[in-house]
Every structure is written in structure tokens, then in C-alpha cells.
mmCIF file of C-alpha atoms and ligand atoms in Angstrom:
data_model
loop_
_atom_site.group_PDB
_atom_site.id
_atom_site.type_symbol
_atom_site.label_atom_id
_atom_site.label_comp_id
_atom_site.label_asym_id
_atom_site.label_seq_id
_atom_site.Cartn_x
_atom_site.Cartn_y
_atom_site.Cartn_z
ATOM 1 C CA MET A 6 -37.935 2.992 21.454
ATOM 2 C CA SER A 7 -37.956 1.021 18.287
ATOM 3 C CA ASP A 8 -39.865 -2.247 18.319
ATOM 4 C CA THR A 9 -37.319 -3.870 16.066
ATOM 5 C CA THR A 10 -34.568 -4.226 18.630
ATOM 6 C CA VAL A 11 -32.545 -7.409 18.538
ATOM 7 C CA THR A 12 -34.318 -8.947 21.517
ATOM 8 C CA ASN A 13 -37.667 -8.680 19.734
ATOM 9 C CA ARG A 14 -36.560 -10.726 16.746
ATOM 10 C CA ASN A 15 -36.316 -14.106 18.432
ATOM 11 C CA VAL A 16 -32.846 -14.556 17.104
ATOM 12 C CA THR A 17 -31.724 -18.099 17.725
ATOM 13 C CA SER A 18 -28.179 -17.596 16.613
ATOM 14 C CA ILE A 19 -25.742 -14.753 16.027
ATOM 15 C CA ASP A 20 -25.223 -16.324 12.596
ATOM 16 C CA GLU A 21 -28.559 -14.847 11.539
ATOM 17 C CA LEU A 22 -27.264 -11.356 12.283
ATOM 18 C CA VAL A 23 -23.839 -11.405 10.677
ATOM 19 C CA ARG A 24 -23.477 -10.204 7.105
ATOM 20 C CA ASP A 25 -23.614 -13.125 4.691
ATOM 21 C CA SER A 26 -20.864 -11.643 2.578
ATOM 22 C CA TYR A 27 -18.541 -11.538 5.617
ATOM 23 C CA LYS A 28 -18.578 -15.329 5.990
ATOM 24 C CA LYS A 29 -15.955 -15.633 3.256
ATOM 25 C CA ILE A 30 -13.627 -13.039 4.814
ATOM 26 C CA SER A 31 -10.709 -14.469 6.760
ATOM 27 C CA LEU A 32 -8.405 -12.371 8.895
ATOM 28 C CA TYR A 33 -5.080 -11.241 7.460
ATOM 29 C CA SER A 34 -2.578 -13.776 8.758
ATOM 30 C CA PRO A 35 0.869 -13.710 7.196
ATOM 31 C CA ASN A 36 3.536 -15.591 9.128
ATOM 32 C CA ARG A 37 4.774 -12.974 11.597
ATOM 33 C CA THR A 38 7.029 -15.154 13.723
ATOM 34 C CA PRO A 39 9.917 -12.828 14.525
ATOM 35 C CA ALA A 40 12.901 -13.430 12.241
ATOM 36 C CA GLU A 41 16.416 -12.026 12.585
ATOM 37 C CA VAL A 42 16.145 -10.544 9.085
ATOM 38 C CA ASP A 43 12.555 -9.684 8.144
ATOM 39 C CA LEU A 44 12.199 -9.113 4.403
ATOM 40 C CA SER A 45 8.535 -10.074 4.262
ATOM 41 C CA ASP A 46 6.511 -6.861 4.133
ATOM 42 C CA ASN A 47 8.455 -4.229 2.129
ATOM 43 C CA THR A 48 8.675 -1.812 5.052
ATOM 44 C CA ASN A 49 11.829 0.285 5.418
ATOM 45 C CA CYS A 50 14.675 -2.021 6.506
ATOM 46 C CA TRP A 51 16.772 1.021 7.494
ATOM 47 C CA GLY A 52 14.290 1.888 10.237
ATOM 48 C CA VAL A 53 12.569 5.066 11.400
ATOM 49 C CA PRO A 54 14.203 8.246 10.001
ATOM 50 C CA PRO A 55 16.792 9.646 12.461
ATOM 51 C CA ASN A 56 15.523 13.198 13.041
ATOM 52 C CA THR A 57 11.965 11.932 13.388
ATOM 53 C CA THR A 58 13.218 9.412 15.969
ATOM 54 C CA ARG A 59 14.885 12.184 17.965
ATOM 55 C CA LEU A 60 11.860 14.491 17.760
ATOM 56 C CA ILE A 61 9.517 11.716 18.920
ATOM 57 C CA ARG A 62 11.814 11.062 21.908
ATOM 58 C CA GLU A 63 11.847 14.762 22.829
ATOM 59 C CA MET A 64 8.143 15.279 22.187
ATOM 60 C CA ASP A 65 5.821 16.932 24.711
ATOM 61 C CA LEU A 66 3.147 14.312 25.378
ATOM 62 C CA THR A 67 0.594 16.697 26.893
ATOM 63 C CA PRO A 68 -1.427 16.949 23.630
ATOM 64 C CA PHE A 69 -2.107 13.191 23.777
ATOM 65 C CA THR A 70 -4.883 13.756 26.300
ATOM 66 C CA ARG A 71 -6.826 15.692 23.654
ATOM 67 C CA TYR A 72 -8.037 14.644 20.202
ATOM 68 C CA PRO A 73 -5.688 15.102 17.253
ATOM 69 C CA ASN A 74 -6.266 17.842 14.684
ATOM 70 C CA ILE A 75 -9.504 17.408 12.774
ATOM 71 C CA TYR A 76 -8.820 15.825 9.351
ATOM 72 C CA SER A 77 -5.039 16.078 9.996
ATOM 73 C CA LYS A 78 -4.675 19.556 8.557
ATOM 74 C CA GLY A 79 -0.932 19.745 9.283
ATOM 75 C CA VAL A 80 -0.207 16.527 7.386
ATOM 76 C CA LYS A 81 -2.256 17.770 4.437
ATOM 77 C CA GLU A 82 -0.323 21.046 4.325
ATOM 78 C CA THR A 83 3.029 19.293 4.447
ATOM 79 C CA VAL A 84 2.022 16.677 1.846
ATOM 80 C CA ALA A 85 0.844 19.498 -0.447
ATOM 81 C CA GLU A 86 4.278 21.138 -0.169
ATOM 82 C CA TYR A 87 6.102 17.803 -0.583
ATOM 83 C CA LEU A 88 4.258 17.003 -3.827
ATOM 84 C CA THR A 89 4.194 20.468 -5.380
ATOM 85 C CA ASP A 90 6.802 20.972 -8.092
ATOM 86 C CA ALA A 91 7.183 22.765 -11.403
ATOM 87 C CA ASP A 92 4.634 20.466 -13.071
ATOM 88 C CA ASN A 93 2.162 19.794 -10.261
ATOM 89 C CA LYS A 94 0.504 22.269 -7.967
ATOM 90 C CA VAL A 95 -1.022 20.454 -4.983
ATOM 91 C CA GLY A 96 -3.177 22.349 -2.465
ATOM 92 C CA ILE A 97 -4.475 21.170 0.886
ATOM 93 C CA GLU A 98 -7.911 20.755 -0.763
ATOM 94 C CA ASN A 99 -6.347 18.081 -3.010
ATOM 95 C CA VAL A 100 -5.224 15.879 -0.065
ATOM 96 C CA VAL A 101 -7.079 13.510 2.263
ATOM 97 C CA THR A 102 -5.302 11.415 4.914
ATOM 98 C CA GLY A 103 -6.089 8.221 6.779
ATOM 99 C CA CYS A 104 -4.962 5.572 9.264
ATOM 100 C CA GLY A 105 -2.531 4.024 6.791
ATOM 101 C CA SER A 106 -3.305 3.931 3.102
ATOM 102 C CA ASP A 107 -5.383 0.813 3.834
ATOM 103 C CA ASP A 108 -7.839 3.108 5.560
ATOM 104 C CA VAL A 109 -7.725 5.569 2.669
ATOM 105 C CA LEU A 110 -8.504 2.768 0.176
ATOM 106 C CA ASP A 111 -11.406 1.637 2.370
ATOM 107 C CA SER A 112 -12.702 5.216 2.665
ATOM 108 C CA ILE A 113 -12.602 5.622 -1.127
ATOM 109 C CA PHE A 114 -14.670 2.452 -1.623
ATOM 110 C CA ARG A 115 -17.193 3.713 0.948
ATOM 111 C CA ALA A 116 -17.302 7.223 -0.529
ATOM 112 C CA PHE A 117 -18.139 6.128 -4.089
ATOM 113 C CA GLY A 118 -19.500 2.596 -3.923
ATOM 114 C CA VAL A 119 -23.040 1.761 -2.930
ATOM 115 C CA ALA A 120 -24.077 -1.819 -2.223
ATOM 116 C CA GLY A 121 -23.723 -3.956 -5.317
ATOM 117 C CA ASP A 122 -21.447 -1.604 -7.262
ATOM 118 C CA LYS A 123 -18.517 -3.244 -8.980
ATOM 119 C CA VAL A 124 -14.808 -2.796 -8.252
ATOM 120 C CA VAL A 125 -12.338 -4.104 -10.811
ATOM 121 C CA TYR A 126 -8.727 -4.751 -9.808
ATOM 122 C CA PRO A 127 -5.649 -6.293 -11.433
ATOM 123 C CA VAL A 128 -4.477 -9.835 -10.702
ATOM 124 C CA PRO A 129 -2.038 -10.470 -9.182
ATOM 125 C CA SER A 130 -2.019 -7.378 -7.000
ATOM 126 C CA PHE A 131 -2.634 -6.086 -3.471
ATOM 127 C CA PRO A 132 -4.711 -8.801 -1.741
ATOM 128 C CA MET A 133 -6.611 -6.362 0.495
ATOM 129 C CA ILE A 134 -8.617 -4.940 -2.412
ATOM 130 C CA PRO A 135 -11.258 -7.666 -2.841
ATOM 131 C CA LEU A 136 -11.563 -7.801 0.967
ATOM 132 C CA PHE A 137 -12.165 -4.054 1.318
ATOM 133 C CA ALA A 138 -14.707 -4.336 -1.493
ATOM 134 C CA THR A 139 -16.576 -7.113 0.310
ATOM 135 C CA MET A 140 -16.434 -5.227 3.627
ATOM 136 C CA ASN A 141 -18.210 -2.346 1.905
ATOM 137 C CA GLY A 142 -20.876 -4.467 0.213
ATOM 138 C CA LEU A 143 -19.272 -4.106 -3.211
ATOM 139 C CA GLU A 144 -18.800 -6.743 -5.861
ATOM 140 C CA SER A 145 -15.190 -7.232 -6.966
ATOM 141 C CA VAL A 146 -13.791 -8.683 -10.169
ATOM 142 C CA GLY A 147 -10.127 -9.439 -10.781
ATOM 143 C CA VAL A 148 -8.724 -8.889 -14.269
ATOM 144 C CA GLN A 149 -5.398 -10.533 -14.995
ATOM 145 C CA LEU A 150 -2.472 -8.301 -15.966
ATOM 146 C CA THR A 151 -0.925 -8.930 -19.396
ATOM 147 C CA ASP A 152 2.168 -11.115 -19.747
ATOM 148 C CA SER A 153 4.250 -7.934 -19.589
ATOM 149 C CA PHE A 154 2.472 -6.963 -16.317
ATOM 150 C CA ASP A 155 0.567 -4.084 -17.904
ATOM 151 C CA LEU A 156 -3.171 -3.434 -17.493
ATOM 152 C CA ASP A 157 -5.447 -5.394 -19.804
ATOM 153 C CA VAL A 158 -7.390 -2.255 -20.654
ATOM 154 C CA ASP A 159 -10.017 -3.877 -22.889
ATOM 155 C CA ALA A 160 -10.849 -6.477 -20.233
ATOM 156 C CA ILE A 161 -11.067 -3.752 -17.563
ATOM 157 C CA LEU A 162 -13.350 -1.584 -19.698
ATOM 158 C CA ALA A 163 -15.559 -4.591 -20.502
ATOM 159 C CA GLU A 164 -16.409 -4.904 -16.786
ATOM 160 C CA LYS A 165 -18.088 -1.464 -16.780
ATOM 161 C CA ALA A 166 -17.157 -1.065 -13.120
ATOM 162 C CA LYS A 167 -17.949 1.920 -10.897
ATOM 163 C CA ILE A 168 -14.461 1.799 -9.346
ATOM 164 C CA VAL A 169 -11.171 0.717 -10.925
ATOM 165 C CA TYR A 170 -8.179 -0.044 -8.685
ATOM 166 C CA ILE A 171 -4.700 0.126 -10.200
ATOM 167 C CA CYS A 172 -1.449 -0.504 -8.319
ATOM 168 C CA SER A 173 1.677 1.041 -9.835
ATOM 169 C CA PRO A 174 4.299 -0.028 -9.202
ATOM 170 C CA ASN A 175 2.392 -3.223 -8.554
ATOM 171 C CA ASN A 176 2.707 -5.280 -5.391
ATOM 172 C CA PRO A 177 3.735 -8.155 -5.412
ATOM 173 C CA THR A 178 5.339 -8.141 -8.892
ATOM 174 C CA GLY A 179 7.342 -4.895 -8.497
ATOM 175 C CA THR A 180 6.426 -3.821 -12.028
ATOM 176 C CA PRO A 181 4.973 -0.506 -13.268
ATOM 177 C CA VAL A 182 1.913 -0.207 -15.505
ATOM 178 C CA SER A 183 2.185 1.931 -18.639
ATOM 179 C CA ARG A 184 1.059 5.546 -18.775
ATOM 180 C CA ALA A 185 -0.819 4.793 -22.006
ATOM 181 C CA ALA A 186 -2.870 2.066 -20.292
ATOM 182 C CA VAL A 187 -3.671 4.296 -17.297
ATOM 183 C CA GLU A 188 -4.696 7.157 -19.580
ATOM 184 C CA ARG A 189 -7.056 4.911 -21.534
ATOM 185 C CA VAL A 190 -8.710 3.588 -18.354
ATOM 186 C CA VAL A 191 -9.065 7.147 -17.047
ATOM 187 C CA LYS A 192 -10.609 8.434 -20.302
ATOM 188 C CA GLU A 193 -12.783 5.485 -21.272
ATOM 189 C CA SER A 194 -13.972 3.745 -18.085
ATOM 190 C CA GLY A 195 -16.234 6.464 -16.688
ATOM 191 C CA ALA A 196 -15.192 5.063 -13.289
ATOM 192 C CA ILE A 197 -13.463 6.359 -10.199
ATOM 193 C CA VAL A 198 -9.879 5.315 -10.866
ATOM 194 C CA MET A 199 -7.759 4.796 -7.768
ATOM 195 C CA ILE A 200 -4.028 4.412 -8.361
ATOM 196 C CA ASP A 201 -2.139 2.909 -5.423
ATOM 197 C CA GLU A 202 1.360 4.402 -5.420
ATOM 198 C CA ALA A 203 2.675 2.874 -2.181
ATOM 199 C CA TYR A 204 6.094 2.495 -3.868
ATOM 200 C CA ALA A 205 6.178 5.714 -5.929
ATOM 201 C CA GLU A 206 9.263 7.046 -4.138
ATOM 202 C CA TYR A 207 11.242 4.069 -5.474
ATOM 203 C CA ALA A 208 9.719 4.111 -8.945
ATOM 204 C CA GLY A 209 10.376 7.748 -9.713
ATOM 205 C CA GLU A 210 7.382 7.854 -12.048
ATOM 206 C CA SER A 211 4.016 8.911 -10.621
ATOM 207 C CA PHE A 212 0.538 9.488 -12.031
ATOM 208 C CA LEU A 213 0.016 12.510 -9.768
ATOM 209 C CA ASP A 214 -0.375 14.747 -12.831
ATOM 210 C CA ILE A 215 -3.219 12.538 -14.105
ATOM 211 C CA ALA A 216 -4.949 12.707 -10.699
ATOM 212 C CA LEU A 217 -4.719 16.510 -10.650
ATOM 213 C CA ALA A 218 -5.988 16.833 -14.225
ATOM 214 C CA ASN A 219 -8.915 14.389 -14.060
ATOM 215 C CA GLU A 220 -11.772 14.626 -11.551
ATOM 216 C CA ASN A 221 -12.291 10.846 -11.507
ATOM 217 C CA VAL A 222 -8.728 9.914 -10.482
ATOM 218 C CA VAL A 223 -6.977 9.725 -7.106
ATOM 219 C CA ILE A 224 -3.509 8.459 -6.257
ATOM 220 C CA ILE A 225 -2.917 6.826 -2.881
ATOM 221 C CA ARG A 226 0.399 7.070 -1.011
ATOM 222 C CA THR A 227 1.750 5.921 2.343
ATOM 223 C CA PHE A 228 4.344 6.647 5.034
ATOM 224 C CA SER A 229 4.753 2.882 5.571
ATOM 225 C CA LYS A 230 7.463 2.229 2.981
ATOM 226 C CA ALA A 231 10.048 4.875 1.969
ATOM 227 C CA PHE A 232 9.263 6.993 5.058
ATOM 228 C CA GLY A 233 9.789 4.126 7.518
ATOM 229 C CA LEU A 234 6.666 4.725 9.636
ATOM 230 C CA ALA A 235 4.462 1.652 8.990
ATOM 231 C CA GLY A 236 3.710 1.184 12.699
ATOM 232 C CA LEU A 237 2.294 4.683 13.030
ATOM 233 C CA ARG A 238 -0.303 4.142 10.273
ATOM 234 C CA ILE A 239 -0.438 7.206 8.024
ATOM 235 C CA GLY A 240 -1.489 7.314 4.401
ATOM 236 C CA TYR A 241 -3.115 9.779 2.033
ATOM 237 C CA ALA A 242 -4.825 10.253 -1.296
ATOM 238 C CA VAL A 243 -4.402 13.117 -3.752
ATOM 239 C CA GLY A 244 -6.891 14.115 -6.426
ATOM 240 C CA GLY A 245 -9.434 16.654 -7.564
ATOM 241 C CA THR A 246 -11.214 18.715 -4.919
ATOM 242 C CA THR A 247 -14.642 17.091 -5.352
ATOM 243 C CA ALA A 248 -13.371 13.522 -5.074
ATOM 244 C CA VAL A 249 -11.171 14.455 -2.118
ATOM 245 C CA ALA A 250 -14.063 16.183 -0.320
ATOM 246 C CA GLU A 251 -16.227 13.058 -0.741
ATOM 247 C CA ILE A 252 -13.464 10.799 0.615
ATOM 248 C CA GLU A 253 -13.037 13.191 3.548
ATOM 249 C CA LYS A 254 -16.741 12.695 4.391
ATOM 250 C CA SER A 255 -16.409 8.932 4.484
ATOM 251 C CA ARG A 256 -13.139 9.022 6.409
ATOM 252 C CA GLY A 257 -14.212 10.527 9.733
ATOM 253 C CA PRO A 258 -12.434 13.350 11.595
ATOM 254 C CA TYR A 259 -9.860 11.592 13.793
ATOM 255 C CA LYS A 260 -8.335 8.790 11.709
ATOM 256 C CA VAL A 261 -4.701 9.879 12.091
ATOM 257 C CA ASN A 262 -3.494 9.801 15.692
ATOM 258 C CA ALA A 263 -1.534 12.689 17.221
ATOM 259 C CA LEU A 264 1.816 10.886 17.244
ATOM 260 C CA GLY A 265 1.439 9.644 13.658
ATOM 261 C CA GLU A 266 0.512 13.149 12.580
ATOM 262 C CA ARG A 267 3.640 14.688 14.113
ATOM 263 C CA ALA A 268 5.915 11.908 12.817
ATOM 264 C CA ALA A 269 4.572 12.205 9.256
ATOM 265 C CA ILE A 270 5.212 15.956 9.265
ATOM 266 C CA TRP A 271 8.707 15.575 10.738
ATOM 267 C CA SER A 272 9.674 12.876 8.244
ATOM 268 C CA MET A 273 8.782 15.230 5.370
ATOM 269 C CA THR A 274 10.339 18.381 6.853
ATOM 270 C CA GLU A 275 13.384 17.087 8.789
ATOM 271 C CA ASP A 276 14.307 13.814 7.103
ATOM 272 C CA MET A 277 13.888 14.175 3.328
ATOM 273 C CA ASP A 278 17.654 13.838 2.774
ATOM 274 C CA TRP A 279 17.647 10.560 4.701
ATOM 275 C CA VAL A 280 14.542 9.305 2.860
ATOM 276 C CA ASN A 281 16.077 10.098 -0.536
ATOM 277 C CA GLU A 282 19.414 8.583 0.428
ATOM 278 C CA LYS A 283 17.798 5.321 1.593
ATOM 279 C CA VAL A 284 15.617 5.162 -1.514
ATOM 280 C CA ALA A 285 18.778 5.442 -3.649
ATOM 281 C CA GLU A 286 20.493 2.766 -1.561
ATOM 282 C CA ALA A 287 17.462 0.465 -1.865
ATOM 283 C CA ILE A 288 17.494 0.876 -5.636
ATOM 284 C CA ALA A 289 21.230 0.104 -5.869
ATOM 285 C CA ASN A 290 20.889 -2.934 -3.567
ATOM 286 C CA ARG A 291 17.831 -4.144 -5.490
ATOM 287 C CA ASP A 292 19.738 -4.152 -8.770
ATOM 288 C CA ARG A 293 22.648 -5.919 -7.104
ATOM 289 C CA LEU A 294 20.267 -8.484 -5.573
ATOM 290 C CA ILE A 295 18.742 -9.113 -9.009
ATOM 291 C CA GLU A 296 22.226 -9.745 -10.443
ATOM 292 C CA GLU A 297 23.039 -12.184 -7.638
ATOM 293 C CA LEU A 298 19.747 -14.050 -8.155
ATOM 294 C CA ARG A 299 20.474 -14.301 -11.881
ATOM 295 C CA GLY A 300 23.902 -15.642 -10.967
ATOM 296 C CA MET A 301 22.107 -18.447 -9.096
ATOM 297 C CA GLY A 302 20.301 -19.379 -12.314
ATOM 298 C CA LEU A 303 17.013 -17.773 -11.186
ATOM 299 C CA SER A 304 14.877 -15.352 -13.227
ATOM 300 C CA PRO A 305 13.843 -12.459 -10.985
ATOM 301 C CA ILE A 306 11.219 -10.093 -12.393
ATOM 302 C CA PRO A 307 12.667 -6.634 -13.175
ATOM 303 C CA SER A 308 11.536 -4.353 -10.328
ATOM 304 C CA VAL A 309 11.039 -0.607 -9.880
ATOM 305 C CA THR A 310 10.363 -0.974 -6.137
ATOM 306 C CA ASN A 311 12.147 -1.888 -2.899
ATOM 307 C CA PHE A 312 11.358 -5.589 -3.362
ATOM 308 C CA VAL A 313 12.079 -8.345 -5.851
ATOM 309 C CA MET A 314 9.814 -11.170 -6.970
ATOM 310 C CA VAL A 315 11.605 -14.308 -8.041
ATOM 311 C CA PRO A 316 9.986 -17.550 -9.213
ATOM 312 C CA VAL A 317 11.159 -20.633 -7.274
ATOM 313 C CA ALA A 318 9.787 -24.159 -6.917
ATOM 314 C CA LYS A 319 7.906 -25.013 -3.696
ATOM 315 C CA PRO A 320 7.742 -21.434 -2.318
ATOM 316 C CA MET A 321 5.958 -22.427 0.913
ATOM 317 C CA GLU A 322 8.756 -24.855 1.797
ATOM 318 C CA VAL A 323 11.384 -22.307 0.794
ATOM 319 C CA GLU A 324 9.759 -19.770 3.129
ATOM 320 C CA ALA A 325 9.657 -22.219 6.047
ATOM 321 C CA GLU A 326 13.264 -23.323 5.541
ATOM 322 C CA MET A 327 14.600 -19.776 5.119
ATOM 323 C CA ARG A 328 12.771 -18.742 8.281
ATOM 324 C CA LYS A 329 14.553 -21.524 10.193
ATOM 325 C CA LEU A 330 17.763 -19.833 9.025
ATOM 326 C CA GLY A 331 16.530 -16.495 10.402
ATOM 327 C CA VAL A 332 15.310 -14.882 7.179
ATOM 328 C CA ALA A 333 11.634 -14.052 6.521
ATOM 329 C CA ILE A 334 10.393 -13.572 2.942
ATOM 330 C CA ARG A 335 6.877 -13.771 1.432
ATOM 331 C CA PRO A 336 5.918 -16.911 -0.511
ATOM 332 C CA PHE A 337 3.198 -17.121 -3.182
ATOM 333 C CA ALA A 338 1.986 -20.459 -4.503
ATOM 334 C CA ASN A 339 0.623 -20.605 -8.025
ATOM 335 C CA LEU A 340 0.282 -16.857 -8.534
ATOM 336 C CA PRO A 341 -1.435 -15.932 -11.841
ATOM 337 C CA ILE A 342 1.120 -15.120 -14.609
ATOM 338 C CA VAL A 343 4.121 -15.756 -12.342
ATOM 339 C CA GLY A 344 3.417 -19.201 -10.848
ATOM 340 C CA ASP A 345 5.313 -20.325 -7.733
ATOM 341 C CA THR A 346 7.364 -17.450 -6.441
ATOM 342 C CA ILE A 347 8.812 -15.582 -3.473
ATOM 343 C CA ARG A 348 9.028 -11.848 -2.784
ATOM 344 C CA ILE A 349 12.096 -10.424 -1.049
ATOM 345 C CA SER A 350 12.170 -6.893 0.426
ATOM 346 C CA VAL A 351 15.357 -4.931 -0.182
ATOM 347 C CA GLY A 352 17.358 -3.542 2.723
ATOM 348 C CA PRO A 353 20.964 -2.824 3.720
ATOM 349 C CA TRP A 354 23.422 -5.057 1.843
ATOM 350 C CA ASP A 355 24.343 -7.161 4.916
ATOM 351 C CA MET A 356 20.673 -8.204 5.096
ATOM 352 C CA MET A 357 20.722 -9.092 1.409
ATOM 353 C CA GLU A 358 23.820 -11.238 1.949
ATOM 354 C CA LYS A 359 22.045 -13.142 4.723
ATOM 355 C CA ALA A 360 18.985 -13.613 2.493
ATOM 356 C CA LEU A 361 21.087 -14.854 -0.425
ATOM 357 C CA LYS A 362 23.016 -17.213 1.844
ATOM 358 C CA ALA A 363 19.773 -18.646 3.266
ATOM 359 C CA LEU A 364 18.197 -18.961 -0.186
ATOM 360 C CA LYS A 365 21.279 -20.741 -1.533
ATOM 361 C CA ALA A 366 21.280 -23.106 1.431
ATOM 362 C CA VAL A 367 17.612 -23.938 0.816
ATOM 363 C CA ILE A 368 17.430 -24.269 -2.969
ATOM 364 C CA GLY A 369 21.059 -25.302 -3.551
HETATM 365 C C1 PLP B 3 2.321 -1.621 1.723
HETATM 366 C C2 PLP B 3 1.210 -1.266 0.811
HETATM 367 C C3 PLP B 3 0.249 -0.346 1.192
HETATM 368 C C4 PLP B 3 0.443 0.389 2.484
HETATM 369 O O1 PLP B 3 -0.519 0.212 3.375
HETATM 370 P P1 PLP B 3 -0.527 1.111 4.695
HETATM 371 O O2 PLP B 3 -1.905 0.842 5.171
HETATM 372 O O3 PLP B 3 -0.300 2.526 4.291
HETATM 373 O O4 PLP B 3 0.545 0.608 5.591
HETATM 374 C C5 PLP B 3 -0.767 -0.019 0.314
HETATM 375 N N1 PLP B 3 -0.822 -0.579 -0.903
HETATM 376 C C6 PLP B 3 0.110 -1.452 -1.305
HETATM 377 C C7 PLP B 3 0.042 -1.996 -2.674
HETATM 378 C C8 PLP B 3 1.146 -1.827 -0.460
HETATM 379 O O5 PLP B 3 2.046 -2.709 -0.856
#
């Protein structure tokens, strides 16, 4: 027995035991009051893919008493096939999965960052990044995007960080970063470069080729958006074999549950037509939504995703008032570059009509 057990330390308060750095972490708490039309989190407003739904209903549940496959081999195989094309050859050794891409991001930080290492990330972007950095004992520094929402490469390089996070297309702005900027960061930073492509299916463009060609780059994808499976928590990263093997070590063997594993595979093998069709519909409805917002005298930011960011005055009040009318959107007060703004997820056109009607009622 060790003589340094907790009871031997005369601890007077649990506060002495908690990590200092955790005191500034608050729990994720977006307004999740149920709303008739929920356009707040960019998940798939068309629902779970139909064949996957049927296969889940018909599924034999016996395997649930045992552990899922170690390291989700089946998902890796299917992802490798899904991503392989004339230009990119992805093998199972290039893929690592996780409990949502959140978990993959966290595993990447843990795999490469040791206490005190620096993570640099764009601002504004995915708010979980500085939190995951803190959770892993890493220092994090935000670098503002340029006025055209591209990476400020010189400012990123000046930070000399161990890990660089990039989100393209970027959440919450909906904008892509340029290939030239990504290539410069990859070549000149000497860092692990993680490119979050949660919305790649909508954007068309991907940096997968850069991840396969450079050992220090991984892209991160998810089943939570275009594939309609956010509740089942499945994500993955793709990159060079060494980086992927290191992330696999930090990830642990059973991060994807047995149902999520099956659903992810079915969505890629039985529902790709549906996924592609709904992506196309989201893109068409997004462009139509942008036109309607312009017609209201607003200036939405051009988007390559399934959501639209539009500056409005008093976004917190707009959110509260729209919610009373049954429509949930995400407000941002005083966001760098953009200012006061709301983000609206794109779904079937009848949902967009309800959102536009509520927005018009609130801002006149
Ligand atoms: C939605 C989103 C994710 C997805 O997270 P999951 O954990 O896979 O649900 C990751 N990154 C960004 C930027 C997102 O917007």
C-alpha cells in the first residue's frame, strides 16, 4: 500500500484535490428546451437515414451483452472504402474512430500534447477546442481569422504551437479556409495539424489529400451531421499511419458502442443515395434561405455548410423570442469579426419557412 493515499494527506477540502485549471471550465449548456423546429445544432433535420432506421429496428440485440469490436474495425473498413477514390487511397491503417468526433479531437490532443504544450485555434470557431485543451493540461491560444474568414497564417506560425486546430468549413461562420493557407500551415508550422471537417459532405472540398500526403496532418469527420446519427456518437480521423496509430493508443479500445458501430456502417453502405440527396437538398435550401434573408435587408455570410450565420442586433433576445414562436436557433453576442449574430441550421423548406416567419415577426 502506498503511504500517499488521500486519507493520509489531511485534506481539508476537495478543492485542494481538483485540478486548478479545471476551475475555469463550465459545462456545455446551450438552451435545449424542446422547440417545434430545432435549428440550433446543425444536425440533420431530415432525420436518421431510412434504411439504417429499418436495420436498427430489425437488429438482433444479442451482441449487446458483449463488448463491441475492438477499435471499431468494421467502421474503419467501411470509412476507408467510402473515402477511397481515384485521387485518394485510404486504408484501414489510415482511420481511427471515436465516440463522436469530439472524442477523436480529445484523443488527438492527448496523443500529441504533453502538459504545457500549446494548441492554437482560429477565432471564432468550434468552442470545444480550448476546453479540450484545458482538460488535457494544454495551453490554448486563439488566433483571429482574417476579415475574409481565412487563416491568419503568419499569426498562427508566430505562436510556434505543438498542435494547430483548423475547422473547414468553419463552425459557426459556415466559411471555408483556403487551400493555400492550409498548405502553408502544414509545411511551415512543424506542428500536428488537425483539420475538423464536420461539414465536408456539404462543402464538397476536403483536405483529405493533404492528410494522406503529410505525416503531421489529420482530418476529423463525423456521422453527426450529413449522416444523421448525432445521438449515436460516432466520429473518425484520417491521416498517416504513424499519427493514426498514436491516436489509437490514446483512444482506448471500446469508444464506439455496438449500436453506433452498426448504424455507421449501414449509413455508409445502405443509405449513401439518401445522404447525397439530403446534402443536395440542404445546399439548395441554404441558398434559398440566404436569398430570403437578403430580401429582409439582412447580410448573411456566404456558407458552404448546412447552416447560415446572419448578423442581427440583440441576438440573445432574438433567440428567446423566436423560441417562444417554436423555433430554436443559436445566438452569438459580440462574436469576433462578425459581431452580434445568429446561426440557423438548414432543413426541409417547411422548416425554413417557419424560421423565416418567426425571424420576421421578431425583428420586423
Ligand atoms: C458538430 C461538430 C462536430 C461534431 O461533433 P460530434 O462529437 O461528432 O457530434 C465537430 N466539430 C465541429 C466543428 C462541429 O460543428
